Amino acid sequence: PAPAVRPSTKGPSKAEQAFQRGLAALAQWIEREGANRPVPRGHSEQITVDSETEPVAVRLGVWVSNTKTRRNKLTPEQLNALRELGVEWA
């Protein structure tokens, strides 16, 4: 017999969670530094994640670089979220 199909109760994938953390870190950077200041590649941003008691470090410079390189693989929703923050290449 075929295995029973269970309804998915999982939340967002690890990749989606990582994108959301990067997006939150980028929004925090833009709020503090302004949209016109590029993020240095080695910069890490501390963000607060709902399920965590301690702030989480996001390697924002690497995230921005990797996200830009992989922009053709982003969903329309992800690209739109980046555009809303003023990211020119999105």
mmCIF file of N, CA and C in Angstrom:
data_model
loop_
_atom_site.group_PDB
_atom_site.id
_atom_site.type_symbol
_atom_site.label_atom_id
_atom_site.label_comp_id
_atom_site.label_asym_id
_atom_site.label_seq_id
_atom_site.Cartn_x
_atom_site.Cartn_y
_atom_site.Cartn_z
ATOM 1 N N PRO A 1 0.838 -1.210 0.000
ATOM 2 C CA PRO A 1 0.000 0.000 0.000
ATOM 3 C C PRO A 1 0.869 1.255 0.000
ATOM 4 N N ALA A 2 0.332 2.303 -0.543
ATOM 5 C CA ALA A 2 1.037 3.588 -0.601
ATOM 6 C C ALA A 2 1.100 4.199 0.789
ATOM 7 N N PRO A 3 2.194 4.899 1.087
ATOM 8 C CA PRO A 3 2.269 5.551 2.401
ATOM 9 C C PRO A 3 1.188 6.619 2.531
ATOM 10 N N ALA A 4 0.691 6.754 3.719
ATOM 11 C CA ALA A 4 -0.340 7.765 3.963
ATOM 12 C C ALA A 4 0.254 9.156 3.781
ATOM 13 N N VAL A 5 -0.485 9.997 3.128
ATOM 14 C CA VAL A 5 -0.031 11.374 2.921
ATOM 15 C C VAL A 5 -0.509 12.196 4.104
ATOM 16 N N ARG A 6 0.453 12.766 4.799
ATOM 17 C CA ARG A 6 0.111 13.599 5.956
ATOM 18 C C ARG A 6 0.036 15.051 5.515
ATOM 19 N N PRO A 7 -0.918 15.779 6.026
ATOM 20 C CA PRO A 7 -0.937 17.207 5.693
ATOM 21 C C PRO A 7 0.318 17.880 6.234
ATOM 22 N N SER A 8 0.830 18.784 5.481
ATOM 23 C CA SER A 8 2.062 19.467 5.885
ATOM 24 C C SER A 8 1.756 20.468 6.992
ATOM 25 N N THR A 9 2.408 20.273 8.113
ATOM 26 C CA THR A 9 2.241 21.224 9.214
ATOM 27 C C THR A 9 3.513 22.038 9.399
ATOM 28 N N LYS A 10 4.462 21.798 8.492
ATOM 29 C CA LYS A 10 5.730 22.511 8.602
ATOM 30 C C LYS A 10 5.540 23.968 8.193
ATOM 31 N N GLY A 11 6.341 24.799 8.805
ATOM 32 C CA GLY A 11 6.327 26.214 8.456
ATOM 33 C C GLY A 11 7.205 26.454 7.243
ATOM 34 N N PRO A 12 7.753 27.653 7.147
ATOM 35 C CA PRO A 12 8.609 27.981 6.011
ATOM 36 C C PRO A 12 9.867 27.110 5.988
ATOM 37 N N SER A 13 10.383 26.881 4.786
ATOM 38 C CA SER A 13 11.602 26.085 4.630
ATOM 39 C C SER A 13 12.788 26.814 5.256
ATOM 40 N N LYS A 14 13.890 26.092 5.420
ATOM 41 C CA LYS A 14 15.101 26.719 5.960
ATOM 42 C C LYS A 14 15.563 27.852 5.052
ATOM 43 N N ALA A 15 15.459 27.644 3.739
ATOM 44 C CA ALA A 15 15.874 28.682 2.796
ATOM 45 C C ALA A 15 14.997 29.925 2.953
ATOM 46 N N GLU A 16 13.694 29.720 3.118
ATOM 47 C CA GLU A 16 12.785 30.859 3.290
ATOM 48 C C GLU A 16 13.054 31.561 4.620
ATOM 49 N N GLN A 17 13.324 30.797 5.673
ATOM 50 C CA GLN A 17 13.649 31.402 6.963
ATOM 51 C C GLN A 17 14.928 32.225 6.859
ATOM 52 N N ALA A 18 15.926 31.690 6.154
ATOM 53 C CA ALA A 18 17.188 32.413 5.982
ATOM 54 C C ALA A 18 16.962 33.695 5.188
ATOM 55 N N PHE A 19 16.115 33.623 4.155
ATOM 56 C CA PHE A 19 15.821 34.824 3.374
ATOM 57 C C PHE A 19 15.143 35.865 4.260
ATOM 58 N N GLN A 20 14.180 35.441 5.068
ATOM 59 C CA GLN A 20 13.457 36.373 5.937
ATOM 60 C C GLN A 20 14.387 37.008 6.973
ATOM 61 N N ARG A 21 15.321 36.227 7.514
ATOM 62 C CA ARG A 21 16.300 36.796 8.454
ATOM 63 C C ARG A 21 17.172 37.829 7.751
ATOM 64 N N GLY A 22 17.630 37.501 6.549
ATOM 65 C CA GLY A 22 18.445 38.442 5.780
ATOM 66 C C GLY A 22 17.680 39.709 5.458
ATOM 67 N N LEU A 23 16.419 39.545 5.094
ATOM 68 C CA LEU A 23 15.576 40.694 4.768
ATOM 69 C C LEU A 23 15.383 41.587 5.996
ATOM 70 N N ALA A 24 15.154 40.972 7.156
ATOM 71 C CA ALA A 24 14.994 41.739 8.397
ATOM 72 C C ALA A 24 16.282 42.480 8.740
ATOM 73 N N ALA A 25 17.416 41.811 8.556
ATOM 74 C CA ALA A 25 18.708 42.446 8.839
ATOM 75 C C ALA A 25 18.955 43.603 7.880
ATOM 76 N N LEU A 26 18.596 43.416 6.606
ATOM 77 C CA LEU A 26 18.775 44.481 5.621
ATOM 78 C C LEU A 26 17.879 45.675 5.945
ATOM 79 N N ALA A 27 16.642 45.415 6.344
ATOM 80 C CA ALA A 27 15.730 46.503 6.713
ATOM 81 C C ALA A 27 16.287 47.285 7.901
ATOM 82 N N GLN A 28 16.843 46.581 8.869
ATOM 83 C CA GLN A 28 17.441 47.231 10.043
ATOM 84 C C GLN A 28 18.637 48.085 9.623
ATOM 85 N N TRP A 29 19.481 47.556 8.729
ATOM 86 C CA TRP A 29 20.652 48.290 8.219
ATOM 87 C C TRP A 29 20.200 49.571 7.515
ATOM 88 N N ILE A 30 19.204 49.445 6.625
ATOM 89 C CA ILE A 30 18.732 50.597 5.851
ATOM 90 C C ILE A 30 18.141 51.653 6.778
ATOM 91 N N GLU A 31 17.406 51.215 7.795
ATOM 92 C CA GLU A 31 16.819 52.167 8.745
ATOM 93 C C GLU A 31 17.904 52.948 9.479
ATOM 94 N N ARG A 32 18.988 52.268 9.820
ATOM 95 C CA ARG A 32 20.062 52.904 10.580
ATOM 96 C C ARG A 32 21.037 53.666 9.685
ATOM 97 N N GLU A 33 21.438 53.075 8.556
ATOM 98 C CA GLU A 33 22.518 53.624 7.732
ATOM 99 C C GLU A 33 22.034 54.353 6.482
ATOM 100 N N GLY A 34 20.790 54.098 6.085
ATOM 101 C CA GLY A 34 20.271 54.693 4.855
ATOM 102 C C GLY A 34 20.393 53.733 3.685
ATOM 103 N N ALA A 35 19.523 53.910 2.707
ATOM 104 C CA ALA A 35 19.455 52.986 1.572
ATOM 105 C C ALA A 35 20.631 53.138 0.621
ATOM 106 N N ASN A 36 21.299 54.275 0.643
ATOM 107 C CA ASN A 36 22.368 54.514 -0.325
ATOM 108 C C ASN A 36 23.728 54.005 0.129
ATOM 109 N N ARG A 37 23.827 53.538 1.365
ATOM 110 C CA ARG A 37 25.120 53.051 1.866
ATOM 111 C C ARG A 37 25.214 51.547 1.651
ATOM 112 N N PRO A 38 26.172 51.094 0.825
ATOM 113 C CA PRO A 38 26.295 49.648 0.605
ATOM 114 C C PRO A 38 26.756 48.926 1.870
ATOM 115 N N VAL A 39 26.323 47.686 1.998
ATOM 116 C CA VAL A 39 26.701 46.871 3.154
ATOM 117 C C VAL A 39 28.084 46.282 2.888
ATOM 118 N N PRO A 40 29.066 46.540 3.768
ATOM 119 C CA PRO A 40 30.384 45.917 3.582
ATOM 120 C C PRO A 40 30.266 44.388 3.636
ATOM 121 N N ARG A 41 31.028 43.699 2.810
ATOM 122 C CA ARG A 41 30.915 42.237 2.714
ATOM 123 C C ARG A 41 31.113 41.554 4.068
ATOM 124 N N GLY A 42 31.968 42.062 4.911
ATOM 125 C CA GLY A 42 32.246 41.418 6.191
ATOM 126 C C GLY A 42 31.300 41.798 7.315
ATOM 127 N N HIS A 43 30.283 42.621 7.032
ATOM 128 C CA HIS A 43 29.402 43.123 8.095
ATOM 129 C C HIS A 43 28.397 42.069 8.555
ATOM 130 N N SER A 44 28.227 41.960 9.875
ATOM 131 C CA SER A 44 27.173 41.138 10.474
ATOM 132 C C SER A 44 26.207 42.062 11.197
ATOM 133 N N GLU A 45 24.941 41.747 11.107
ATOM 134 C CA GLU A 45 23.881 42.536 11.740
ATOM 135 C C GLU A 45 23.210 41.656 12.789
ATOM 136 N N GLN A 46 22.983 42.193 13.981
ATOM 137 C CA GLN A 46 22.278 41.473 15.047
ATOM 138 C C GLN A 46 20.787 41.764 14.925
ATOM 139 N N ILE A 47 19.982 40.708 14.794
ATOM 140 C CA ILE A 47 18.533 40.903 14.729
ATOM 141 C C ILE A 47 17.860 40.046 15.795
ATOM 142 N N THR A 48 16.650 40.423 16.151
ATOM 143 C CA THR A 48 15.854 39.650 17.089
ATOM 144 C C THR A 48 14.871 38.810 16.290
ATOM 145 N N VAL A 49 14.895 37.500 16.530
ATOM 146 C CA VAL A 49 13.992 36.570 15.861
ATOM 147 C C VAL A 49 12.946 36.146 16.880
ATOM 148 N N ASP A 50 11.688 36.076 16.437
ATOM 149 C CA ASP A 50 10.568 35.789 17.339
ATOM 150 C C ASP A 50 10.813 34.611 18.275
ATOM 151 N N SER A 51 11.317 33.505 17.734
ATOM 152 C CA SER A 51 11.432 32.292 18.544
ATOM 153 C C SER A 51 12.719 32.227 19.366
ATOM 154 N N GLU A 52 13.590 33.192 19.222
ATOM 155 C CA GLU A 52 14.879 33.167 19.923
ATOM 156 C C GLU A 52 14.891 34.193 21.055
ATOM 157 N N THR A 53 15.535 33.831 22.169
ATOM 158 C CA THR A 53 15.646 34.777 23.276
ATOM 159 C C THR A 53 16.840 35.706 23.091
ATOM 160 N N GLU A 54 17.880 35.214 22.435
ATOM 161 C CA GLU A 54 19.078 36.019 22.180
ATOM 162 C C GLU A 54 19.046 36.556 20.752
ATOM 163 N N PRO A 55 19.649 37.727 20.519
ATOM 164 C CA PRO A 55 19.745 38.216 19.140
ATOM 165 C C PRO A 55 20.532 37.230 18.270
ATOM 166 N N VAL A 56 20.195 37.203 17.002
ATOM 167 C CA VAL A 56 20.834 36.312 16.036
ATOM 168 C C VAL A 56 21.717 37.155 15.131
ATOM 169 N N ALA A 57 22.942 36.690 14.881
ATOM 170 C CA ALA A 57 23.849 37.396 13.975
ATOM 171 C C ALA A 57 23.579 36.931 12.548
ATOM 172 N N VAL A 58 23.346 37.894 11.664
ATOM 173 C CA VAL A 58 23.167 37.608 10.244
ATOM 174 C C VAL A 58 24.365 38.197 9.520
ATOM 175 N N ARG A 59 25.072 37.379 8.765
ATOM 176 C CA ARG A 59 26.209 37.865 7.984
ATOM 177 C C ARG A 59 25.643 38.614 6.781
ATOM 178 N N LEU A 60 25.248 39.854 7.022
ATOM 179 C CA LEU A 60 24.475 40.620 6.057
ATOM 180 C C LEU A 60 25.235 40.897 4.770
ATOM 181 N N GLY A 61 26.507 41.249 4.869
ATOM 182 C CA GLY A 61 27.275 41.525 3.658
ATOM 183 C C GLY A 61 27.335 40.321 2.736
ATOM 184 N N VAL A 62 27.549 39.151 3.303
ATOM 185 C CA VAL A 62 27.582 37.912 2.521
ATOM 186 C C VAL A 62 26.187 37.611 1.976
ATOM 187 N N TRP A 63 25.160 37.798 2.803
ATOM 188 C CA TRP A 63 23.782 37.535 2.374
ATOM 189 C C TRP A 63 23.409 38.399 1.177
ATOM 190 N N VAL A 64 23.729 39.698 1.236
ATOM 191 C CA VAL A 64 23.401 40.599 0.127
ATOM 192 C C VAL A 64 24.128 40.148 -1.138
ATOM 193 N N SER A 65 25.415 39.848 -1.016
ATOM 194 C CA SER A 65 26.203 39.414 -2.170
ATOM 195 C C SER A 65 25.646 38.120 -2.772
ATOM 196 N N ASN A 66 25.378 37.141 -1.921
ATOM 197 C CA ASN A 66 24.843 35.865 -2.405
ATOM 198 C C ASN A 66 23.453 36.023 -3.001
ATOM 199 N N THR A 67 22.614 36.834 -2.373
ATOM 200 C CA THR A 67 21.260 37.041 -2.869
ATOM 201 C C THR A 67 21.296 37.728 -4.230
ATOM 202 N N LYS A 68 22.185 38.697 -4.387
ATOM 203 C CA LYS A 68 22.316 39.372 -5.680
ATOM 204 C C LYS A 68 22.770 38.384 -6.752
ATOM 205 N N THR A 69 23.751 37.548 -6.427
ATOM 206 C CA THR A 69 24.244 36.555 -7.384
ATOM 207 C C THR A 69 23.141 35.579 -7.781
ATOM 208 N N ARG A 70 22.282 35.221 -6.836
ATOM 209 C CA ARG A 70 21.227 34.222 -7.072
ATOM 210 C C ARG A 70 19.871 34.856 -7.373
ATOM 211 N N ARG A 71 19.852 36.124 -7.754
ATOM 212 C CA ARG A 71 18.567 36.814 -7.920
ATOM 213 C C ARG A 71 17.649 36.151 -8.941
ATOM 214 N N ASN A 72 18.198 35.429 -9.917
ATOM 215 C CA ASN A 72 17.355 34.752 -10.904
ATOM 216 C C ASN A 72 16.600 33.572 -10.306
ATOM 217 N N LYS A 73 16.985 33.133 -9.113
ATOM 218 C CA LYS A 73 16.319 32.012 -8.441
ATOM 219 C C LYS A 73 15.324 32.482 -7.383
ATOM 220 N N LEU A 74 15.231 33.783 -7.165
ATOM 221 C CA LEU A 74 14.317 34.303 -6.148
ATOM 222 C C LEU A 74 12.883 34.271 -6.660
ATOM 223 N N THR A 75 11.949 34.122 -5.733
ATOM 224 C CA THR A 75 10.532 34.153 -6.101
ATOM 225 C C THR A 75 10.118 35.597 -6.368
ATOM 226 N N PRO A 76 9.013 35.794 -7.097
ATOM 227 C CA PRO A 76 8.521 37.165 -7.296
ATOM 228 C C PRO A 76 8.264 37.885 -5.972
ATOM 229 N N GLU A 77 7.795 37.150 -4.965
ATOM 230 C CA GLU A 77 7.530 37.761 -3.660
ATOM 231 C C GLU A 77 8.831 38.235 -3.007
ATOM 232 N N GLN A 78 9.880 37.422 -3.127
ATOM 233 C CA GLN A 78 11.168 37.804 -2.550
ATOM 234 C C GLN A 78 11.736 39.029 -3.263
ATOM 235 N N LEU A 79 11.664 39.029 -4.594
ATOM 236 C CA LEU A 79 12.153 40.183 -5.353
ATOM 237 C C LEU A 79 11.374 41.441 -4.989
ATOM 238 N N ASN A 80 10.065 41.305 -4.843
ATOM 239 C CA ASN A 80 9.236 42.451 -4.482
ATOM 240 C C ASN A 80 9.602 42.978 -3.096
ATOM 241 N N ALA A 81 9.865 42.077 -2.154
ATOM 242 C CA ALA A 81 10.260 42.495 -0.801
ATOM 243 C C ALA A 81 11.566 43.284 -0.852
ATOM 244 N N LEU A 82 12.501 42.853 -1.687
ATOM 245 C CA LEU A 82 13.770 43.579 -1.839
ATOM 246 C C LEU A 82 13.538 44.942 -2.487
ATOM 247 N N ARG A 83 12.682 44.983 -3.510
ATOM 248 C CA ARG A 83 12.371 46.262 -4.176
ATOM 249 C C ARG A 83 11.749 47.253 -3.198
ATOM 250 N N GLU A 84 10.883 46.751 -2.316
ATOM 251 C CA GLU A 84 10.237 47.631 -1.332
ATOM 252 C C GLU A 84 11.256 48.272 -0.398
ATOM 253 N N LEU A 85 12.396 47.616 -0.210
ATOM 254 C CA LEU A 85 13.465 48.186 0.616
ATOM 255 C C LEU A 85 14.382 49.094 -0.202
ATOM 256 N N GLY A 86 14.116 49.188 -1.508
ATOM 257 C CA GLY A 86 14.912 50.066 -2.353
ATOM 258 C C GLY A 86 16.139 49.411 -2.959
ATOM 259 N N VAL A 87 16.178 48.086 -2.997
ATOM 260 C CA VAL A 87 17.314 47.378 -3.593
ATOM 261 C C VAL A 87 17.222 47.528 -5.108
ATOM 262 N N GLU A 88 18.220 48.180 -5.704
ATOM 263 C CA GLU A 88 18.163 48.537 -7.122
ATOM 264 C C GLU A 88 18.207 47.335 -8.053
ATOM 265 N N TRP A 89 18.969 46.300 -7.726
ATOM 266 C CA TRP A 89 19.145 45.172 -8.640
ATOM 267 C C TRP A 89 18.006 44.163 -8.577
ATOM 268 N N ALA A 90 17.066 44.346 -7.669
ATOM 269 C CA ALA A 90 15.972 43.373 -7.521
ATOM 270 C C ALA A 90 14.935 43.549 -8.624
#
